[in-house]
Amino acid sequence: MEQQTESAILGMWLFLAQEIMFFGGLFAAYLVYRFKYPEAWAAGSEELNITLGAFNTVVLLVSSLTMAMSVHAAQTGKQKRLISFLFLTLALGLTFLVVKYFEYKAKWEHHLVPGSNFVIHSKMFPDVDQAHSQLFFVLYFFMTGMHALHMVIGAGLLIWLIVLAYKNYFTPQRFMKVELVGFYWHFVDIVWVFLFPLLYLVHRHV
């Protein structure tokens, strides 16, 4: 049993290492263009809703806490607390996704989705290069879209854990599934903690 546990943890760390390299590559590409086209990046960031971004950051930070409480409840055999905290974590994750949907919807309505209809009207940089600003939004949608996809997967995993919890699957000796999902959830939250300042706060530093 101990060997299986160690193998599961090692497998999760290897998976997370691959994810770190994936998002690390995206962050590196973002930063290269950020310094190459500072005005376009600032103009693009100006179009993002800092209030919604900050709200979603708080939502995910709280969800990390409720996920940690879920793991603790599983370790101590407190089934009702486990189910409650898993539901709270799921609700917070879904809240994040709903807010992100409305952000995307606003970008579509203001023609800020990359494509033939893309146009940006910057108050700070009225003569900003449209192509360079469009590149900002290509990276914005890809990076936040990949993060949102990971959130959807995380929500699915939480639903799976809730089903198992209702079947009294977890005990103080059998809680590894909750812990592994916890590792994944915390990783996804950390990615957003980096995405928020990189994307939403650029124009404050130009």
CSV table of C-alpha atoms in Angstrom, one decimal:
chain,number,residue,atom,x,y,z
A,1,MET,CA,0.0,0.0,0.0
A,2,GLU,CA,2.8,2.4,0.9
A,3,GLN,CA,4.6,1.7,-2.4
A,4,GLN,CA,1.4,2.4,-4.3
A,5,THR,CA,1.0,5.7,-2.5
A,6,GLU,CA,4.6,6.7,-3.3
A,7,SER,CA,4.1,5.7,-6.9
A,8,ALA,CA,0.9,7.8,-7.1
A,9,ILE,CA,2.5,10.8,-5.6
A,10,LEU,CA,5.6,10.5,-7.9
A,11,GLY,CA,3.2,10.1,-10.9
A,12,MET,CA,1.4,13.3,-9.9
A,13,TRP,CA,4.7,15.2,-9.5
A,14,LEU,CA,5.9,14.1,-12.9
A,15,PHE,CA,2.6,15.2,-14.5
A,16,LEU,CA,2.8,18.6,-12.7
A,17,ALA,CA,6.4,18.9,-13.9
A,18,GLN,CA,5.2,18.5,-17.5
A,19,GLU,CA,2.4,21.1,-16.9
A,20,ILE,CA,5.0,23.5,-15.4
A,21,MET,CA,7.1,23.2,-18.6
A,22,PHE,CA,4.0,23.8,-20.7
A,23,PHE,CA,2.9,26.9,-18.9
A,24,GLY,CA,6.5,28.0,-18.5
A,25,GLY,CA,6.9,28.0,-22.2
A,26,LEU,CA,3.8,30.2,-22.6
A,27,PHE,CA,5.0,32.6,-19.9
A,28,ALA,CA,8.4,32.8,-21.7
A,29,ALA,CA,6.8,33.6,-25.0
A,30,TYR,CA,4.5,36.1,-23.4
A,31,LEU,CA,7.5,37.9,-21.7
A,32,VAL,CA,9.5,38.0,-24.9
A,33,TYR,CA,6.7,39.9,-26.7
A,34,ARG,CA,5.9,41.9,-23.7
A,35,PHE,CA,9.3,43.6,-23.8
A,36,LYS,CA,9.3,43.7,-27.6
A,37,TYR,CA,6.0,45.5,-27.9
A,38,PRO,CA,5.4,47.3,-24.6
A,39,GLU,CA,2.9,49.8,-25.8
A,40,ALA,CA,0.8,47.1,-27.6
A,41,TRP,CA,0.9,45.0,-24.4
A,42,ALA,CA,-0.1,47.9,-22.2
A,43,ALA,CA,-3.0,48.8,-24.6
A,44,GLY,CA,-4.2,45.2,-24.5
A,45,SER,CA,-4.0,45.0,-20.8
A,46,GLU,CA,-5.9,48.2,-20.5
A,47,GLU,CA,-8.9,46.4,-22.1
A,48,LEU,CA,-9.0,43.8,-19.4
A,49,ASN,CA,-11.3,44.1,-16.4
A,50,ILE,CA,-9.0,44.3,-13.4
A,51,THR,CA,-12.0,44.1,-11.0
A,52,LEU,CA,-13.2,40.8,-12.4
A,53,GLY,CA,-9.6,39.5,-12.6
A,54,ALA,CA,-9.0,40.4,-8.9
A,55,PHE,CA,-12.3,38.9,-7.9
A,56,ASN,CA,-11.4,35.6,-9.6
A,57,THR,CA,-8.0,35.6,-8.0
A,58,VAL,CA,-9.6,35.8,-4.5
A,59,VAL,CA,-12.1,33.1,-5.5
A,60,LEU,CA,-9.3,30.7,-6.4
A,61,LEU,CA,-7.2,31.6,-3.3
A,62,VAL,CA,-10.3,30.7,-1.2
A,63,SER,CA,-10.8,27.5,-3.2
A,64,SER,CA,-7.3,26.5,-2.4
A,65,LEU,CA,-8.1,26.8,1.3
A,66,THR,CA,-11.3,24.8,1.0
A,67,MET,CA,-9.4,22.2,-1.0
A,68,ALA,CA,-6.9,21.9,1.7
A,69,MET,CA,-9.7,21.5,4.3
A,70,SER,CA,-11.1,18.8,2.1
A,71,VAL,CA,-7.8,16.9,2.2
A,72,HIS,CA,-7.7,17.3,6.0
A,73,ALA,CA,-11.3,16.1,6.4
A,74,ALA,CA,-10.5,13.0,4.3
A,75,GLN,CA,-7.4,12.3,6.4
A,76,THR,CA,-9.3,12.5,9.6
A,77,GLY,CA,-12.3,10.5,8.4
A,78,LYS,CA,-14.8,13.4,8.6
A,79,GLN,CA,-17.2,12.5,5.8
A,80,LYS,CA,-19.7,15.3,6.2
A,81,ARG,CA,-16.9,18.0,6.3
A,82,LEU,CA,-15.2,16.4,3.3
A,83,ILE,CA,-18.4,16.5,1.2
A,84,SER,CA,-19.1,20.1,2.3
A,85,PHE,CA,-15.6,21.4,1.5
A,86,LEU,CA,-15.6,19.5,-1.8
A,87,PHE,CA,-18.9,21.2,-2.7
A,88,LEU,CA,-17.5,24.6,-1.7
A,89,THR,CA,-14.4,24.1,-3.8
A,90,LEU,CA,-16.5,23.0,-6.8
A,91,ALA,CA,-18.8,26.0,-6.3
A,92,LEU,CA,-15.8,28.4,-6.2
A,93,GLY,CA,-14.3,26.8,-9.3
A,94,LEU,CA,-17.6,27.1,-11.2
A,95,THR,CA,-17.9,30.7,-10.1
A,96,PHE,CA,-14.4,31.4,-11.6
A,97,LEU,CA,-15.5,29.8,-14.9
A,98,VAL,CA,-18.8,31.8,-15.0
A,99,VAL,CA,-16.9,35.1,-14.5
A,100,LYS,CA,-14.4,34.1,-17.1
A,101,TYR,CA,-17.3,33.4,-19.5
A,102,PHE,CA,-18.6,37.0,-19.1
A,103,GLU,CA,-15.1,38.4,-19.6
A,104,TYR,CA,-14.8,36.5,-22.9
A,105,LYS,CA,-18.3,37.6,-23.9
A,106,ALA,CA,-17.3,41.3,-23.3
A,107,LYS,CA,-14.2,40.8,-25.4
A,108,TRP,CA,-16.3,39.4,-28.2
A,109,GLU,CA,-18.7,42.3,-28.1
A,110,HIS,CA,-15.9,44.8,-28.2
A,111,HIS,CA,-14.2,43.1,-31.2
A,112,LEU,CA,-11.2,42.1,-29.1
A,113,VAL,CA,-11.2,38.5,-30.3
A,114,PRO,CA,-8.3,37.9,-32.7
A,115,GLY,CA,-9.5,37.8,-36.3
A,116,SER,CA,-10.6,39.9,-39.2
A,117,ASN,CA,-12.9,42.0,-37.0
A,118,PHE,CA,-10.3,42.8,-34.3
A,119,VAL,CA,-9.9,46.4,-33.4
A,120,ILE,CA,-8.6,48.2,-30.4
A,121,HIS,CA,-9.1,51.8,-29.4
A,122,SER,CA,-6.6,52.7,-26.7
A,123,LYS,CA,-6.9,55.9,-24.7
A,124,MET,CA,-3.3,55.6,-23.5
A,125,PHE,CA,-1.9,54.7,-26.9
A,126,PRO,CA,-4.2,55.9,-29.7
A,127,ASP,CA,-1.6,55.0,-32.4
A,128,VAL,CA,-0.9,51.6,-31.1
A,129,ASP,CA,-0.1,48.9,-33.7
A,130,GLN,CA,-3.2,46.8,-34.2
A,131,ALA,CA,-1.3,43.6,-35.2
A,132,HIS,CA,0.9,43.7,-32.1
A,133,SER,CA,-2.1,44.3,-29.8
A,134,GLN,CA,-3.9,41.4,-31.5
A,135,LEU,CA,-0.9,39.2,-30.6
A,136,PHE,CA,-1.5,40.2,-27.0
A,137,PHE,CA,-5.0,38.9,-27.2
A,138,VAL,CA,-3.9,35.7,-29.0
A,139,LEU,CA,-1.7,34.9,-26.0
A,140,TYR,CA,-4.4,36.1,-23.6
A,141,PHE,CA,-7.1,33.8,-24.9
A,142,PHE,CA,-4.7,30.9,-25.3
A,143,MET,CA,-3.2,31.2,-21.8
A,144,THR,CA,-6.5,31.9,-20.0
A,145,GLY,CA,-8.3,29.3,-22.2
A,146,MET,CA,-5.8,26.6,-21.3
A,147,HIS,CA,-6.1,27.5,-17.7
A,148,ALA,CA,-9.9,27.4,-17.9
A,149,LEU,CA,-9.7,24.0,-19.5
A,150,HIS,CA,-7.6,22.8,-16.6
A,151,MET,CA,-10.3,24.3,-14.3
A,152,VAL,CA,-13.0,22.3,-16.1
A,153,ILE,CA,-11.0,19.1,-15.7
A,154,GLY,CA,-10.5,20.0,-12.0
A,155,ALA,CA,-14.3,20.5,-11.6
A,156,GLY,CA,-14.8,17.1,-13.1
A,157,LEU,CA,-12.4,15.5,-10.7
A,158,LEU,CA,-14.1,17.2,-7.8
A,159,ILE,CA,-17.5,15.8,-8.9
A,160,TRP,CA,-15.8,12.4,-9.0
A,161,LEU,CA,-14.5,12.8,-5.5
A,162,ILE,CA,-18.0,13.9,-4.2
A,163,VAL,CA,-19.6,10.8,-5.7
A,164,LEU,CA,-16.9,8.6,-4.0
A,165,ALA,CA,-17.4,10.5,-0.7
A,166,TYR,CA,-21.2,9.9,-0.8
A,167,LYS,CA,-20.3,6.2,-1.2
A,168,ASN,CA,-18.2,6.4,2.0
A,169,TYR,CA,-15.1,5.4,-0.1
A,170,PHE,CA,-12.6,7.6,1.9
A,171,THR,CA,-11.2,6.6,5.3
A,172,PRO,CA,-8.1,7.9,7.3
A,173,GLN,CA,-6.2,5.0,5.6
A,174,ARG,CA,-7.6,5.7,2.1
A,175,PHE,CA,-7.6,9.4,1.1
A,176,MET,CA,-4.9,9.5,-1.6
A,177,LYS,CA,-7.3,10.4,-4.4
A,178,VAL,CA,-8.4,13.5,-2.5
A,179,GLU,CA,-4.8,14.5,-1.9
A,180,LEU,CA,-3.8,14.0,-5.5
A,181,VAL,CA,-6.7,16.1,-6.8
A,182,GLY,CA,-5.6,18.7,-4.2
A,183,PHE,CA,-2.1,18.8,-5.7
A,184,TYR,CA,-3.7,19.4,-9.1
A,185,TRP,CA,-6.1,22.0,-7.9
A,186,HIS,CA,-3.4,24.0,-6.1
A,187,PHE,CA,-1.2,23.9,-9.2
A,188,VAL,CA,-4.0,25.4,-11.3
A,189,ASP,CA,-4.6,28.1,-8.7
A,190,ILE,CA,-0.9,29.0,-8.7
A,191,VAL,CA,-0.9,29.3,-12.5
A,192,TRP,CA,-3.7,31.9,-12.2
A,193,VAL,CA,-1.7,33.8,-9.5
A,194,PHE,CA,1.0,34.3,-12.2
A,195,LEU,CA,-1.5,35.0,-15.0
A,196,PHE,CA,-3.3,37.7,-13.2
A,197,PRO,CA,-0.5,40.3,-12.8
A,198,LEU,CA,1.1,39.3,-16.1
A,199,LEU,CA,-2.1,40.0,-18.1
A,200,TYR,CA,-4.1,42.4,-16.1
A,201,LEU,CA,-1.5,44.8,-14.6
A,202,VAL,CA,0.8,45.4,-17.5
A,203,HIS,CA,-0.5,48.9,-18.3
A,204,ARG,CA,0.3,50.1,-14.8
A,205,HIS,CA,4.0,49.5,-15.4
A,206,VAL,CA,4.5,51.3,-18.7
